[in-house]
XYZ file of C-alpha atoms in Angstrom:
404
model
C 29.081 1.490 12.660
C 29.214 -1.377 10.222
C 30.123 -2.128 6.510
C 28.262 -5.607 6.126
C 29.743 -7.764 3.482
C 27.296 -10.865 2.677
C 25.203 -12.160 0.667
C 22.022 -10.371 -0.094
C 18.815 -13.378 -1.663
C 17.419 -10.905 -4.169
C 20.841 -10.621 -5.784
C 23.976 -12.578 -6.746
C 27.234 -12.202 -5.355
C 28.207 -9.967 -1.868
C 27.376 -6.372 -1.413
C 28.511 -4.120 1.387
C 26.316 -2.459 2.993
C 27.364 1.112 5.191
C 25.721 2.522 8.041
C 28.077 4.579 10.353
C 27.702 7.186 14.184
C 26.559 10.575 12.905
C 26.060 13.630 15.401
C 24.210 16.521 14.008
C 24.311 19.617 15.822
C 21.606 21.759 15.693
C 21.060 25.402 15.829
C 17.857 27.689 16.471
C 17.626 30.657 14.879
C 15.742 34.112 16.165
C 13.121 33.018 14.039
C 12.997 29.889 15.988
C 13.380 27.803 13.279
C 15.712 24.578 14.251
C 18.113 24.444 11.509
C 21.054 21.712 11.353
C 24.976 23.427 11.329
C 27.175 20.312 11.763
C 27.361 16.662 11.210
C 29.999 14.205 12.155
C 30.381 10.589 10.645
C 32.421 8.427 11.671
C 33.515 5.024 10.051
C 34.590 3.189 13.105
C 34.638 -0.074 11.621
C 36.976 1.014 9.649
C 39.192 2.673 11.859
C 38.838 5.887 10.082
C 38.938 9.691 11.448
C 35.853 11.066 12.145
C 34.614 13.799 9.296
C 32.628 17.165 9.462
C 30.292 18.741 6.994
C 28.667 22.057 7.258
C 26.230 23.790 4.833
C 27.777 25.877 1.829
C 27.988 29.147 2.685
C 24.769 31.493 1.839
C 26.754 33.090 -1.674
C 27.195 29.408 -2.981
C 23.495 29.077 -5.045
C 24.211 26.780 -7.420
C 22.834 23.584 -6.190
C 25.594 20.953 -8.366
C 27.818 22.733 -6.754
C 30.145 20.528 -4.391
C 29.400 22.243 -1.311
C 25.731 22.025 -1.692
C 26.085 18.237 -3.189
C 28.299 17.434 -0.149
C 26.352 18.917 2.262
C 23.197 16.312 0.693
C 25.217 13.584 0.936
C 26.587 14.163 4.867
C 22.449 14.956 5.613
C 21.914 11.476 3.707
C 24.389 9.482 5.959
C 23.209 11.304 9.186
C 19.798 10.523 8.443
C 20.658 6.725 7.119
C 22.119 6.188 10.549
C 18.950 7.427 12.334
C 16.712 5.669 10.095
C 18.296 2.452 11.724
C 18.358 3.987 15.341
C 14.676 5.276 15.428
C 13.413 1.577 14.128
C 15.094 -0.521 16.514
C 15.229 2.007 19.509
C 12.664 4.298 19.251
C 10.019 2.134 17.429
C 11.018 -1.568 18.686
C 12.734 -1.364 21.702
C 10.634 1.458 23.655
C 7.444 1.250 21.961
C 6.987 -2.768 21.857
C 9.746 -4.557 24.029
C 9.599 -2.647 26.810
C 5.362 -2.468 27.126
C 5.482 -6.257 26.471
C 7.216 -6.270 30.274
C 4.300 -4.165 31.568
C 1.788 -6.815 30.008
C 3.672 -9.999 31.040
C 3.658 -8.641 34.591
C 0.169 -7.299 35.085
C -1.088 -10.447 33.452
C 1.085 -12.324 35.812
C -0.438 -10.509 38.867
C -3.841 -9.090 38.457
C -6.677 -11.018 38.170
C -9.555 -9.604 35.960
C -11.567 -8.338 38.631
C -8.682 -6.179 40.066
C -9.534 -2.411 39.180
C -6.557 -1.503 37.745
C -6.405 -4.653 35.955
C -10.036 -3.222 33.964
C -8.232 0.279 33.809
C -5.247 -1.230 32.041
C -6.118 -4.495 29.854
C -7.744 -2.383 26.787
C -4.361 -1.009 26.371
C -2.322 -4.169 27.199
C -4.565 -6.329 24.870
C -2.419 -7.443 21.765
C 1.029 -6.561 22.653
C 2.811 -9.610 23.618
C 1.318 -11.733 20.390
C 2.629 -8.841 17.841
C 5.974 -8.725 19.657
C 6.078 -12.899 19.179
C 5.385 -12.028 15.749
C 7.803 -9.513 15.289
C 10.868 -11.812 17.173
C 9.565 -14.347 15.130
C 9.384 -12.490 11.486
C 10.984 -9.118 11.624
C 13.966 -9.218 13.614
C 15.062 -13.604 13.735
C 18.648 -13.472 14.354
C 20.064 -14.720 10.861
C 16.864 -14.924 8.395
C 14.931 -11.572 10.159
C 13.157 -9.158 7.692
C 15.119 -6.126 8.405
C 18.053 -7.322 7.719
C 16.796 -7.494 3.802
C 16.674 -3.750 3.596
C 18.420 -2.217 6.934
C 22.087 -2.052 7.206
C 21.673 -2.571 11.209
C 19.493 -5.492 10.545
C 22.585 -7.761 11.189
C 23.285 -5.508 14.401
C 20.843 -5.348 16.257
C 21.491 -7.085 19.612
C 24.263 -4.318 19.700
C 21.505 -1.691 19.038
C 19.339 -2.795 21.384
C 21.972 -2.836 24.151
C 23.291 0.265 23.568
C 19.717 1.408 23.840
C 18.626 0.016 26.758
C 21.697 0.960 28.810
C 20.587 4.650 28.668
C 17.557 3.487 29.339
C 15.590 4.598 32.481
C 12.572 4.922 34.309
C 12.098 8.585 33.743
C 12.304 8.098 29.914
C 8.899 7.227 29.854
C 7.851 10.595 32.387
C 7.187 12.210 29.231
C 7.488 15.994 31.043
C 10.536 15.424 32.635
C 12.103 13.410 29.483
C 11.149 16.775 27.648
C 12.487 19.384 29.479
C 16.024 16.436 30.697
C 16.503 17.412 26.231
C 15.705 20.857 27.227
C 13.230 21.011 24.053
C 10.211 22.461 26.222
C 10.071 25.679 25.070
C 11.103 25.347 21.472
C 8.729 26.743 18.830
C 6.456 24.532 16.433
C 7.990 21.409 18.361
C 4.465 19.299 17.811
C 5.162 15.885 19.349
C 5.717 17.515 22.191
C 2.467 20.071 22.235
C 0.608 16.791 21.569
C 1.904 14.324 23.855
C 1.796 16.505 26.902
C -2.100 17.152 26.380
C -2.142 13.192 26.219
C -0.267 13.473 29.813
C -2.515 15.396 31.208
C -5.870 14.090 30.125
C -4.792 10.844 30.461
C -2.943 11.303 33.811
C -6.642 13.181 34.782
C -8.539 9.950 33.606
C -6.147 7.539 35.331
C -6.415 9.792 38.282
C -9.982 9.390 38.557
C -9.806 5.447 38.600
C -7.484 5.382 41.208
C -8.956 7.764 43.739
C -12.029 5.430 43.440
C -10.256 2.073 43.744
C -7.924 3.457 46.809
C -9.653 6.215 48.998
C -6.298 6.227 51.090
C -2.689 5.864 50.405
C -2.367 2.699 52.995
C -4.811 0.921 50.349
C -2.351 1.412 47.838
C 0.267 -0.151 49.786
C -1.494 -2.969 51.175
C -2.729 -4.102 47.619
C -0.360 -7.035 47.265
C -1.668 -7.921 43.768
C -0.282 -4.719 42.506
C 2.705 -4.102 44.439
C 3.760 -7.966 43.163
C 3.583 -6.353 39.499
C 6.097 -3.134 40.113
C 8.523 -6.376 41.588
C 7.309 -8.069 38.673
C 8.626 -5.395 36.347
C 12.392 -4.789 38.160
C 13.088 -8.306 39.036
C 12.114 -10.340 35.548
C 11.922 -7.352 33.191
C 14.472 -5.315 34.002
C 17.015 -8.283 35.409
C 20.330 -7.128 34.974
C 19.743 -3.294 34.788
C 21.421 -1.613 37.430
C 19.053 -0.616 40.635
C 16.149 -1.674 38.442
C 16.901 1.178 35.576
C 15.376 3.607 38.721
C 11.917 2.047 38.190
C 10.421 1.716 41.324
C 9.996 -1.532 43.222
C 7.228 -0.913 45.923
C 5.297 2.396 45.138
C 3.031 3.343 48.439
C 1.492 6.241 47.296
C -1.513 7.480 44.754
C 0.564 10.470 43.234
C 3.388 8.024 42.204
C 0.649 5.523 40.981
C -1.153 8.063 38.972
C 1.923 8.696 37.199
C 3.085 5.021 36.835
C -0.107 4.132 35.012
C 0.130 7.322 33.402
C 3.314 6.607 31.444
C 2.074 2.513 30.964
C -0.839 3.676 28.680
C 0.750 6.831 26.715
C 4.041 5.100 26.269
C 1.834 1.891 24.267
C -0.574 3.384 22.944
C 0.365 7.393 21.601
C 4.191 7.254 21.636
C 3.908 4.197 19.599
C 1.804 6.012 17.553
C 4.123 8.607 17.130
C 6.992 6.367 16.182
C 5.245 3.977 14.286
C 2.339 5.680 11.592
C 4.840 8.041 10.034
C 6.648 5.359 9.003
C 5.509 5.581 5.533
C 5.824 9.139 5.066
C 9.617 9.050 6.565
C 11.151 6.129 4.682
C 9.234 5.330 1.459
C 11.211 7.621 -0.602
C 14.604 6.133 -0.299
C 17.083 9.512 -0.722
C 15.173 11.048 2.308
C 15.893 8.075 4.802
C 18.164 5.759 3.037
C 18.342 2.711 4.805
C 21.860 1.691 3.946
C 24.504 3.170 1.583
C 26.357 1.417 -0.820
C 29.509 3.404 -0.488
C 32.105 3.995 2.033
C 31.601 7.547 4.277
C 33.401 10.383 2.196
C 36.754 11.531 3.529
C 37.157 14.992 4.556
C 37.583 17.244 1.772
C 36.168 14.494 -0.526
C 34.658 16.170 -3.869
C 31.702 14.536 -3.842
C 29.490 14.599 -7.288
C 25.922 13.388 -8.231
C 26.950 10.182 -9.470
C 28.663 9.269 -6.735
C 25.390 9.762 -4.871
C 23.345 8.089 -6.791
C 25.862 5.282 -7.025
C 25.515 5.094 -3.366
C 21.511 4.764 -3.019
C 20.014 1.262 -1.849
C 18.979 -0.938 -5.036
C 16.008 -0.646 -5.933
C 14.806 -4.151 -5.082
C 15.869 -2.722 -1.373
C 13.649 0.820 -2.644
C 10.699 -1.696 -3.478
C 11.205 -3.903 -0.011
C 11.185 -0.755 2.209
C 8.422 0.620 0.672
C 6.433 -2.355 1.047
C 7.553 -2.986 4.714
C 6.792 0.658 5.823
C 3.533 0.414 4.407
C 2.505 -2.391 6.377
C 4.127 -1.296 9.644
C 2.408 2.170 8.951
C -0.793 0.856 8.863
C -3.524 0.044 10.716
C -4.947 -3.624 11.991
C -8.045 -3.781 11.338
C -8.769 -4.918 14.847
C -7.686 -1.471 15.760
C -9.293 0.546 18.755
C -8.525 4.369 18.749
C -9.402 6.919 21.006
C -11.922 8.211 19.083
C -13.992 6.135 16.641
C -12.251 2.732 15.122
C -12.087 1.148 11.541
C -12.991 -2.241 13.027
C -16.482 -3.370 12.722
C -18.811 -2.992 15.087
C -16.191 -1.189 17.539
C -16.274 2.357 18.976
C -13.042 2.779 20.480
C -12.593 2.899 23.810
C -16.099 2.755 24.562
C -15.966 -0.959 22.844
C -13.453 -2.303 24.793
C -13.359 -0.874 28.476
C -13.949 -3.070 31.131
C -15.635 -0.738 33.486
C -18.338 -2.432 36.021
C -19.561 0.747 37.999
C -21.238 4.205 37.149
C -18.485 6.282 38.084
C -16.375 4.355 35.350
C -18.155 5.050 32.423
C -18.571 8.288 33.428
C -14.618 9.090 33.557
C -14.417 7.169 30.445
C -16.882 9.826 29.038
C -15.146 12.695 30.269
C -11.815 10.922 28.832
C -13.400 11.169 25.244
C -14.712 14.884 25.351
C -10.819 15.344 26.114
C -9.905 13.349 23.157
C -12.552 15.535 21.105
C -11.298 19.043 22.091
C -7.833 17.520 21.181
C -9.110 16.689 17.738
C -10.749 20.139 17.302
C -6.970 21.655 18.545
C -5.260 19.689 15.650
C -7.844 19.960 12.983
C -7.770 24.048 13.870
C -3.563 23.654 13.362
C -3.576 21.866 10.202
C -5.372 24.749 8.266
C -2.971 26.211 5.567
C 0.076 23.915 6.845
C 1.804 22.500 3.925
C 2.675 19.030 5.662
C -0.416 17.992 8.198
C 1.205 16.556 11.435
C -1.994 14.779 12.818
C -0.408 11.435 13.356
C -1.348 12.283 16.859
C -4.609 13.149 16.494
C -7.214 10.948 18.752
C -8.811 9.856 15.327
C -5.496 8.263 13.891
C -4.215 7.017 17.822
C -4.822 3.238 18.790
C -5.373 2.335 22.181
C -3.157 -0.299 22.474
C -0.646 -1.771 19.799
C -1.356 -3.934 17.355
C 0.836 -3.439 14.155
């Protein structure tokens, strides 16, 4: 919760800046639509009471109405504050920080003849020099990028903390993180339909690769090269972190490996690509995502009008930075590898960049692609006749590793 006060470059004098906790409760309907019911702001930084806004009753049609015009504004602050939550949490910390630890260590441990090393590096390649990048551009304490056009910009070693004290070892088990927000069996829920058919081809794939580098659980144990990496991981990456945020330290066994590896190369390579190419599409239109407000949280009861909205809105030098930021972030290198085909030169995916030396290799990472094309066929077939496409998943538009 913050009100910054500074000076902005593009524009004399200070300007506050708001961004405050929001809780929206949401409620699904026998339709099985998700709808939203409640939202809570709360100005902490300014020691006020927490406020609650619920839609205008179903009789109340007239959209300039304050109801309806309050109930806009609460969605507005609700979805400024995630806005700043999903790009430092989501987006930053789990889909580049924390796979920077997984590179550091397996390049620390495995030499490039180690098998898992050749199953792993086309996914590992490129993250630790975009991460120096991004500590060294986007998010510099004092002169970082974000700060220009995020309200948390200023905030975020608090962000991050806050993050990563929640986070755990079973965040990146994408099954069990699914059904621990008990949203496995909602309807139309499409991240999750997409990412679990990742987990299981994937998991299949990785599989494969280990039963042929370790016919036996003992050989799993007794590879000291990779058992130095899961140390690796807890004792430099995760220093601090309470029992090693339940990652494990020694893992003796090829079910636990399997799933290990498993949740290495989906949580850099699709859930980034989840979190990263919609970027665009979420926060280019400023009213829809608005990175910061301009105006204190309304008080309960607070008639709230259209000018008072629009008087809240980001400038529109801020408008023009976000836009221009988001468009970069949401696209793609053009080094990129995906999973099926790449817009790089000369490049065919994962085909171009796999590092496998025997037959049995390239045949799994054969197999692996005829998954990614029944995938594509599955999301092509559930685009027809939707008004917004949700293909960001899609094997076509998914990089192998990350690079933006």
């Amino acid at each position: 919760s913050s009100g910054i006060n500074a000076e902005w470059p593009l524009r004399p004098g200070k300007q506050t800046w708001y961004v405050v906790l929001a809780d929206c409760l949401f409620y699904q309907t026998s339709e099985g639509k998700i709808v939203p019911v409640l939202i809570r702001l709360e100005n902490r930084n300014d020691k006020e009471p927490a406020t609650f806004w619920a839609p205008p009753s179903p009789e109340i049609t007239d959209l300039d109405h304050p109801k309806h015009l309050s109930w806009l504004y609460a969605k507005m602050w609700f979805r400024c504050a995630d806005a700043n939550v999903q790009t430092f949490s989501k987006h930053f910390a789990r889909a580049h920080a924390t796979n920077e630890m997984f590179a550091v260590a397996i390049y620390r441990n495995l030499p490039n003849a180690h098998p898992m090393f050749r199953l792993l590096q086309p996914h590992i390649q490129g993250i630790i020099p975009i991460n120096v990048q991004a500590r060294n551009v986007l998010i510099n304490p004092g002169k970082n990028v974000v700060s220009m056009y995020l309200s948390g910009g200023d905030g975020l070693a608090v962000v991050l903390t806050n993050y990563y004290k929640r986070f755990t070892y079973q965040n990146l088990v994408l099954p069990d993180e699914i059904k621990s927000r008990g949203v496995e069996d909602i309807p139309d829920y499409l991240f999750r339909d997409d990412i679990l058919f990742y987990w299981e081809v994937i998991g299949n794939y990785t599989r494969k690769m280990v039963d042929l580098a370790y016919p036996s659980e003992e050989d799993v144990a007794k590879d000291t090269e990779l058992q130095n990496v899961f140390k690796d991981v807890v004792d430099f990456g995760l220093r601090g972190f309470e029992d090693g945020a339940g990652f494990p330290k020694v893992i003796s066994d090829k079910e636990k490996l399997i799933e290990y590896l498993t949740a290495i190369i989906i949580n850099i390579s699709v859930f980034h690509s989840a979190v990263n190419f919609q970027t665009f599409t979420s926060y280019a239109f400023t009213p829809n995502a608005p990175t910061y407000l301009s105006s204190p949280p309304p008080k309960q009861n607070q008639q709230i009008t259209k000018e008072e909205i629009l008087k809240s809105l980001p400038v529109k030098e801020v408008s023009f930075i976000t836009m221009a930021v988001c468009l970069v972030l949401g696209s793609y290198s053009p080094i990129e590898r995906l999973y099926l085909g790449s817009p790089s030169e000369n490049k065919l995916g994962i085909f171009g960049e796999n590092m496998a030396v025997a037959p049995e290799q390239e045949d799994f990472i054969h197999e692996l692609v005829e998954d990614m094309r029944r995938l594509k066929r599955k999301i092509d077939a559930r685009n027809v006749g939707r008004y917004l496409k949700y293909d960001v998943m899609s094997p076509v538009n998914t990089p192998i590793t990350t690079q933006i």
